Coordinates of C-alpha atoms in Angstrom, one line a residue:
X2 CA 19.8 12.4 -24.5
X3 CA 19.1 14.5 -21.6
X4 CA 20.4 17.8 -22.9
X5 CA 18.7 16.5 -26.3
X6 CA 15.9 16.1 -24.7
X7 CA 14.1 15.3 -21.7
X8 CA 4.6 18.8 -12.2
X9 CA 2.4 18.0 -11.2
X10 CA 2.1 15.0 -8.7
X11 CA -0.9 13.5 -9.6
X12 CA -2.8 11.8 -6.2
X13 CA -5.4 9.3 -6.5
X14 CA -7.3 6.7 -3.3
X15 CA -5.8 3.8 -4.0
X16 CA -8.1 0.7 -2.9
X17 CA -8.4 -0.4 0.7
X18 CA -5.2 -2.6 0.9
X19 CA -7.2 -6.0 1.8
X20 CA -8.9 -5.6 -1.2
X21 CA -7.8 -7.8 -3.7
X22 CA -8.8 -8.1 -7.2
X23 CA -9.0 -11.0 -9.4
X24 CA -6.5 -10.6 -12.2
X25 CA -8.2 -10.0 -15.7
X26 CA -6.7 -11.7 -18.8
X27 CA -4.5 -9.8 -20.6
X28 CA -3.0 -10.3 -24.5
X29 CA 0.2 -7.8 -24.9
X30 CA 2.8 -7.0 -27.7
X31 CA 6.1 -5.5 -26.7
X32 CA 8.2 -4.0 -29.7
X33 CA 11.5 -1.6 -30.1
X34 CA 13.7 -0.4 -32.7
X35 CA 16.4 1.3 -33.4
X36 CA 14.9 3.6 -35.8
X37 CA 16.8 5.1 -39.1
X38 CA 19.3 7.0 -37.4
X39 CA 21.0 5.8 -34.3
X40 CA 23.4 2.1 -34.2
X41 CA 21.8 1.5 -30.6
X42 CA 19.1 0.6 -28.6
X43 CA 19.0 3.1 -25.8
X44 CA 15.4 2.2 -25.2
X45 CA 14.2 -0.8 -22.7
X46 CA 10.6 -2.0 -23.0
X47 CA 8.8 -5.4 -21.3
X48 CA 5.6 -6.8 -19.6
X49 CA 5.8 -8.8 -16.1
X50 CA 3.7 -11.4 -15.3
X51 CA 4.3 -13.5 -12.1
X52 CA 3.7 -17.3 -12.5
X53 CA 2.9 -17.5 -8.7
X54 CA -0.9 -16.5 -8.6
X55 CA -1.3 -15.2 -5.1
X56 CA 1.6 -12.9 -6.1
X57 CA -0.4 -12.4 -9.7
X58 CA -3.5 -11.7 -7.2
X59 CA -1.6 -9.2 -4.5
X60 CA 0.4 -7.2 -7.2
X61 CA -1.2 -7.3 -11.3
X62 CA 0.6 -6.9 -14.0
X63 CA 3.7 -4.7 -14.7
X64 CA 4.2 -3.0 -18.1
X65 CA 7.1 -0.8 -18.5
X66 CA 9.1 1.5 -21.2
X67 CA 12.6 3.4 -19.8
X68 CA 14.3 5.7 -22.6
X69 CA 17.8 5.6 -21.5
X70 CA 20.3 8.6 -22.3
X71 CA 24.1 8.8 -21.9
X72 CA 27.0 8.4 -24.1
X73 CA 29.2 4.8 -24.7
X74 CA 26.1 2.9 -24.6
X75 CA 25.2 3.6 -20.7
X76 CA 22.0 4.9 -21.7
X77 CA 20.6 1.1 -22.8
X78 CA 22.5 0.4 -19.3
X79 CA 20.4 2.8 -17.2
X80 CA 17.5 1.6 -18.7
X81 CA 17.8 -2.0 -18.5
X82 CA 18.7 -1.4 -15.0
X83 CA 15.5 0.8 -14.4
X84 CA 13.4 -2.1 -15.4
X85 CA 15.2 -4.8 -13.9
X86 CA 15.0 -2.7 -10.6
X87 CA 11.8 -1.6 -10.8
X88 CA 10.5 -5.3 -11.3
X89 CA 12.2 -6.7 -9.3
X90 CA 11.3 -4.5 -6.4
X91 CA 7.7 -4.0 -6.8
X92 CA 7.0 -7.9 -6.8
X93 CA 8.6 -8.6 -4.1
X94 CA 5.9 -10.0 -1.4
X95 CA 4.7 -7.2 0.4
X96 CA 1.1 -7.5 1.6
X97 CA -1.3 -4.7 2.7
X98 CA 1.2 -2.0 0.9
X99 CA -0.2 -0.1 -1.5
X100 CA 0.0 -0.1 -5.1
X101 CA 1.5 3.8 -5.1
X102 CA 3.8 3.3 -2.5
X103 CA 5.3 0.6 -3.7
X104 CA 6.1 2.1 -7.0
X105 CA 7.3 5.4 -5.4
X106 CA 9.8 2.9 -3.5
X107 CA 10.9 0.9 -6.3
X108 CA 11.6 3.6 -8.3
X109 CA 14.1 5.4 -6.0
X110 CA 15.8 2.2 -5.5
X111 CA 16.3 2.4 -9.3
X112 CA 17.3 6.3 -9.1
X113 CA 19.7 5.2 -6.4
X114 CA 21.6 2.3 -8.1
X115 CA 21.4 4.3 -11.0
X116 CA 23.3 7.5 -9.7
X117 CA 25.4 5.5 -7.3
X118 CA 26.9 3.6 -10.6
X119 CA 26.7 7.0 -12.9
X120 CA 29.0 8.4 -10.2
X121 CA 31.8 5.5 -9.3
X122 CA 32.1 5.0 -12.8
X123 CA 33.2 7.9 -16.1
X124 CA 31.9 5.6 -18.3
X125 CA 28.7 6.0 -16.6
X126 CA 29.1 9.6 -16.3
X127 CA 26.2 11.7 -16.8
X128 CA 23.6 8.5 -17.5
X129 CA 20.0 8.8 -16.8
X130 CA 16.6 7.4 -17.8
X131 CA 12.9 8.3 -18.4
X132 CA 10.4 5.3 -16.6
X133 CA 7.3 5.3 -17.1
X134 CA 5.0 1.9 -15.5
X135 CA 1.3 0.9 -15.5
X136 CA 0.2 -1.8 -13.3
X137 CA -3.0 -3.7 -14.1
X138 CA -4.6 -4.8 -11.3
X139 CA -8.3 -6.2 -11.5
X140 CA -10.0 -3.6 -14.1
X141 CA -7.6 -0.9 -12.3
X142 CA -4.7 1.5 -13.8
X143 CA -2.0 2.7 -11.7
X144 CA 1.4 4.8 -12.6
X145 CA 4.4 5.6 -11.9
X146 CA 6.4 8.4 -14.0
X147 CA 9.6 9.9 -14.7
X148 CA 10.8 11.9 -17.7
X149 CA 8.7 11.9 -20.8
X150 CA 7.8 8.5 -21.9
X151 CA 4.7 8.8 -21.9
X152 CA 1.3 6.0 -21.0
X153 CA -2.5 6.2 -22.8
X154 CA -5.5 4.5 -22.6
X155 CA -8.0 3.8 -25.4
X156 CA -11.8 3.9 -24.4
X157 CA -14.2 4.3 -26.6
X158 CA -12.4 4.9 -29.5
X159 CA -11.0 8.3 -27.4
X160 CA -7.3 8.0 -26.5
X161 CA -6.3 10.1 -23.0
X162 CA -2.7 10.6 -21.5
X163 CA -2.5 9.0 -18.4
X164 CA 1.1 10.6 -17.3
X165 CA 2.2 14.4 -17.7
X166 CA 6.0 14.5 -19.2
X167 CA 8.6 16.1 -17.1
X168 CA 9.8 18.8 -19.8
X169 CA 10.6 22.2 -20.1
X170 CA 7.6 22.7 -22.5
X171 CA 5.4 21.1 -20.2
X172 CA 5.8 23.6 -18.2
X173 CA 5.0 26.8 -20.0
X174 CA 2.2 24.8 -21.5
X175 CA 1.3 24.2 -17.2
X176 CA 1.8 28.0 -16.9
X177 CA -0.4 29.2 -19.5
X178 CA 2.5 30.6 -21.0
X179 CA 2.4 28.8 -24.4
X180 CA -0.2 26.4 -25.8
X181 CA -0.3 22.5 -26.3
X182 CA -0.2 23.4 -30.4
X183 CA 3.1 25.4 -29.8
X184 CA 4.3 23.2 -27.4
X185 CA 4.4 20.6 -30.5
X186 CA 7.3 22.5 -32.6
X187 CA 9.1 24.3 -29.6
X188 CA 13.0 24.1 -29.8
X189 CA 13.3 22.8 -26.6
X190 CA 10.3 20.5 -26.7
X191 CA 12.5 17.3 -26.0
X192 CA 14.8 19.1 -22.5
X193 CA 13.9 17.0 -19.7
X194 CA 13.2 18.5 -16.2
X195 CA 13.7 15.3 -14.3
X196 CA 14.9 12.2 -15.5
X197 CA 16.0 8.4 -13.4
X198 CA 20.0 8.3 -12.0
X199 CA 20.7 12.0 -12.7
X200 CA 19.9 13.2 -9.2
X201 CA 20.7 11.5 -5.5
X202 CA 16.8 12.5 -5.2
X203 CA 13.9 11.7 -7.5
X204 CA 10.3 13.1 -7.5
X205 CA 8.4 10.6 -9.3
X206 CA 4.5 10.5 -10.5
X207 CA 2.2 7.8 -8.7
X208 CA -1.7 7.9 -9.2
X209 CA -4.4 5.5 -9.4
X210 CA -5.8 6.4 -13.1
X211 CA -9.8 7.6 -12.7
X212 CA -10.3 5.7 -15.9
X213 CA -10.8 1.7 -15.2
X214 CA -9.4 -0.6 -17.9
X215 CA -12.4 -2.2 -19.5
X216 CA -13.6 -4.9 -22.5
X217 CA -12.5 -3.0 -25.7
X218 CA -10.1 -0.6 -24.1
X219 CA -6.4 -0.4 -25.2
X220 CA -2.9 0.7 -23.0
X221 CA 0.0 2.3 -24.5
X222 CA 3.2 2.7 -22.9
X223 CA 5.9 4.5 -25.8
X224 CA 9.0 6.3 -25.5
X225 CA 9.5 10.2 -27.5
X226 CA 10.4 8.0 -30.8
X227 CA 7.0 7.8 -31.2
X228 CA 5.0 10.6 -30.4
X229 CA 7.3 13.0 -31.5
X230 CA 6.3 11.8 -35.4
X231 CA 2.5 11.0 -34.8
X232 CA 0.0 12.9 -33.1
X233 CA -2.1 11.7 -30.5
X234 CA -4.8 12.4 -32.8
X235 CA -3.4 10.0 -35.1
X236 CA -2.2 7.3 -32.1
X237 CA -5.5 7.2 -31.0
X238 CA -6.7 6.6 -34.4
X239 CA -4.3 3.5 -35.2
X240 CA -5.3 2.2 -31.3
X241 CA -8.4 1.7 -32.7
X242 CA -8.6 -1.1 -34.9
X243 CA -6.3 -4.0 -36.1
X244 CA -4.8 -6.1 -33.7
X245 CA -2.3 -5.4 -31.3
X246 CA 0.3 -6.5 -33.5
X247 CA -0.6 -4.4 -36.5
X248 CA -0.6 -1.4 -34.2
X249 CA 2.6 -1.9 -32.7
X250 CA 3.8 -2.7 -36.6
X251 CA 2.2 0.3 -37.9
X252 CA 3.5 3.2 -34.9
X253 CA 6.9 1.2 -35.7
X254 CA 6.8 1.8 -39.5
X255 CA 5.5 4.8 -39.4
X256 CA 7.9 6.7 -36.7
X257 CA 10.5 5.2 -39.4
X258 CA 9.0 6.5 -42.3
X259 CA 8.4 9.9 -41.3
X260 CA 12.1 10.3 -39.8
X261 CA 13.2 8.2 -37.3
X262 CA 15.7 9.6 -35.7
X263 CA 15.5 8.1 -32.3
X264 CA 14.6 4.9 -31.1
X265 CA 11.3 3.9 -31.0
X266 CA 9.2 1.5 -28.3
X267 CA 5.6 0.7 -27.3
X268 CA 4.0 -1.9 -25.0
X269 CA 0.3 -2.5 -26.1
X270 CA -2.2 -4.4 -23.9
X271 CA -6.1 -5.0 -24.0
X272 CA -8.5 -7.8 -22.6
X273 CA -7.9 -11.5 -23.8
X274 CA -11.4 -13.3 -24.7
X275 CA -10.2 -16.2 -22.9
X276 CA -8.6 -17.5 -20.0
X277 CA -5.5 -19.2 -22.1
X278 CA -5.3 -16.4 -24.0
X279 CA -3.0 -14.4 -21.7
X280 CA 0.2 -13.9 -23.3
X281 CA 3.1 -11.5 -24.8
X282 CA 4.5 -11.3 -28.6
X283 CA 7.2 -8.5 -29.5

């Protein structure tokens, strides 16, 4: 998908690293599918929650969508191994490290494993990934991004793109040298200027968002197979109202029925009302 398809470093103060915050209560829905067109999943979506609670305290939540890319099936394998990485190494214990830093770290581990096996291997050859994380921590939003998955929050009924894709579009739009409407029907809207496992090196997005995450406020994390058949307009709309499920349900169903040509994924989360409400549904 990289020649199909798929900058700004965004910089935020992360909170003083005693600080910690009291996780909130969280209800998510993780859902992927392989759309009309293609016979696999190259797409890997999930949510993390730790069961220790002083690791729950020191680290959040994880939520995470990688669109994998690569012929033989070694997309789905870069993918999966982006967010088995990526997991795995941001909770590991590590106290008074912040939240950015520790993403920036886990996610060249990631680009490393990933290129390291893309080269020993022809089967590999070529395979790559887009990552894009939130981590939930207290009422805050932080991010790590590569490629052109893309992360939005819901407030107030107004939906806002948390992460900037890595494109070639992107870029003119950046430039000022064509517009966000033109940007939408481009030829080359979907060629990637950085993607996971491609490159020995990765330059990877980190912020703290400015936005908190708040009663009423929703997160989506989705791969291209969505947004590339419904407008953020139109997201933001569906975000809105219904429950998480009939969301996820209706971007599904929709991507589908308007084309579906790619796989499609999105990781939905808001507040739980209650303390044993905290789960996950795909």
């Amino acid at each position: 998908m990289f020649w199909k398809r798929k900058n700004k470093n965004k910089e935020a103060e992360e909170a003083p690293a005693e600080e910690i915050a009291e996780p909130v209560n969280i209800n998510v829905v993780v859902k992927t599918d392989l759309g009309n067109v293609r016979t696999n999943n190259e797409d890997t979506a999930s949510f993390f929650r730790m069961a220790d609670n002083n690791l729950l305290r020191e680290k959040g939540y994880l939520l995470i969508v990688a669109d994998g890319m690569g012929g033989h099936q070694a997309g789905e394998v870069a993918s999966r191994m982006a967010v088995e990485i990526i997991s795995e190494e941001y909770f590991r214990p590590s106290p008074g490290v912040g939240k950015e830093k520790l993403l920036n770290k886990a996610f060249n581990i990631a680009n490393t494993k990933i290129f390291d096996l893309a080269s020993a291997n022809d089967i590999y050859r070529g395979m790559g990934t887009t990552c894009t994380v939130l981590v939930i921590y207290g009422n805050a939003i932080y991010y790590g991004h590569v490629g052109d998955s893309r992360a939005y929050l819901c407030k107030n009924k107004k939906i806002s793109q948390i992460t900037q894709d890595h494109t070639y579009v992107q870029e003119l739009v950046s430039n000022g040298d064509i517009t966000a409407e033109q940007a939408h029907t481009h030829p080359q809207r979907n060629v990637l200027t950085n993607a996971m496992g491609t490159k020995p090196t990765l330059r990877v997005d980190t912020g703290k968002y400015q936005l908190s995450f708040t009663e009423n406020d929703r997160l989506l994390l989705c791969s291209d197979g969505l947004y590339d058949y419904l407008s953020e307009d139109e997201i933001g709309a569906v975000m809105s109202g219904g429950s998480l499920q009939d969301v996820a349900d209706h971007f599904i169903n929709e991507a589908k029925r308007r084309g579906g040509k790619d796989n499609i994924s999105v990781v939905l989360a808001e507040l739980a009302a209650f303390k044993d409400d905290s789960n996950v549904r795909s």
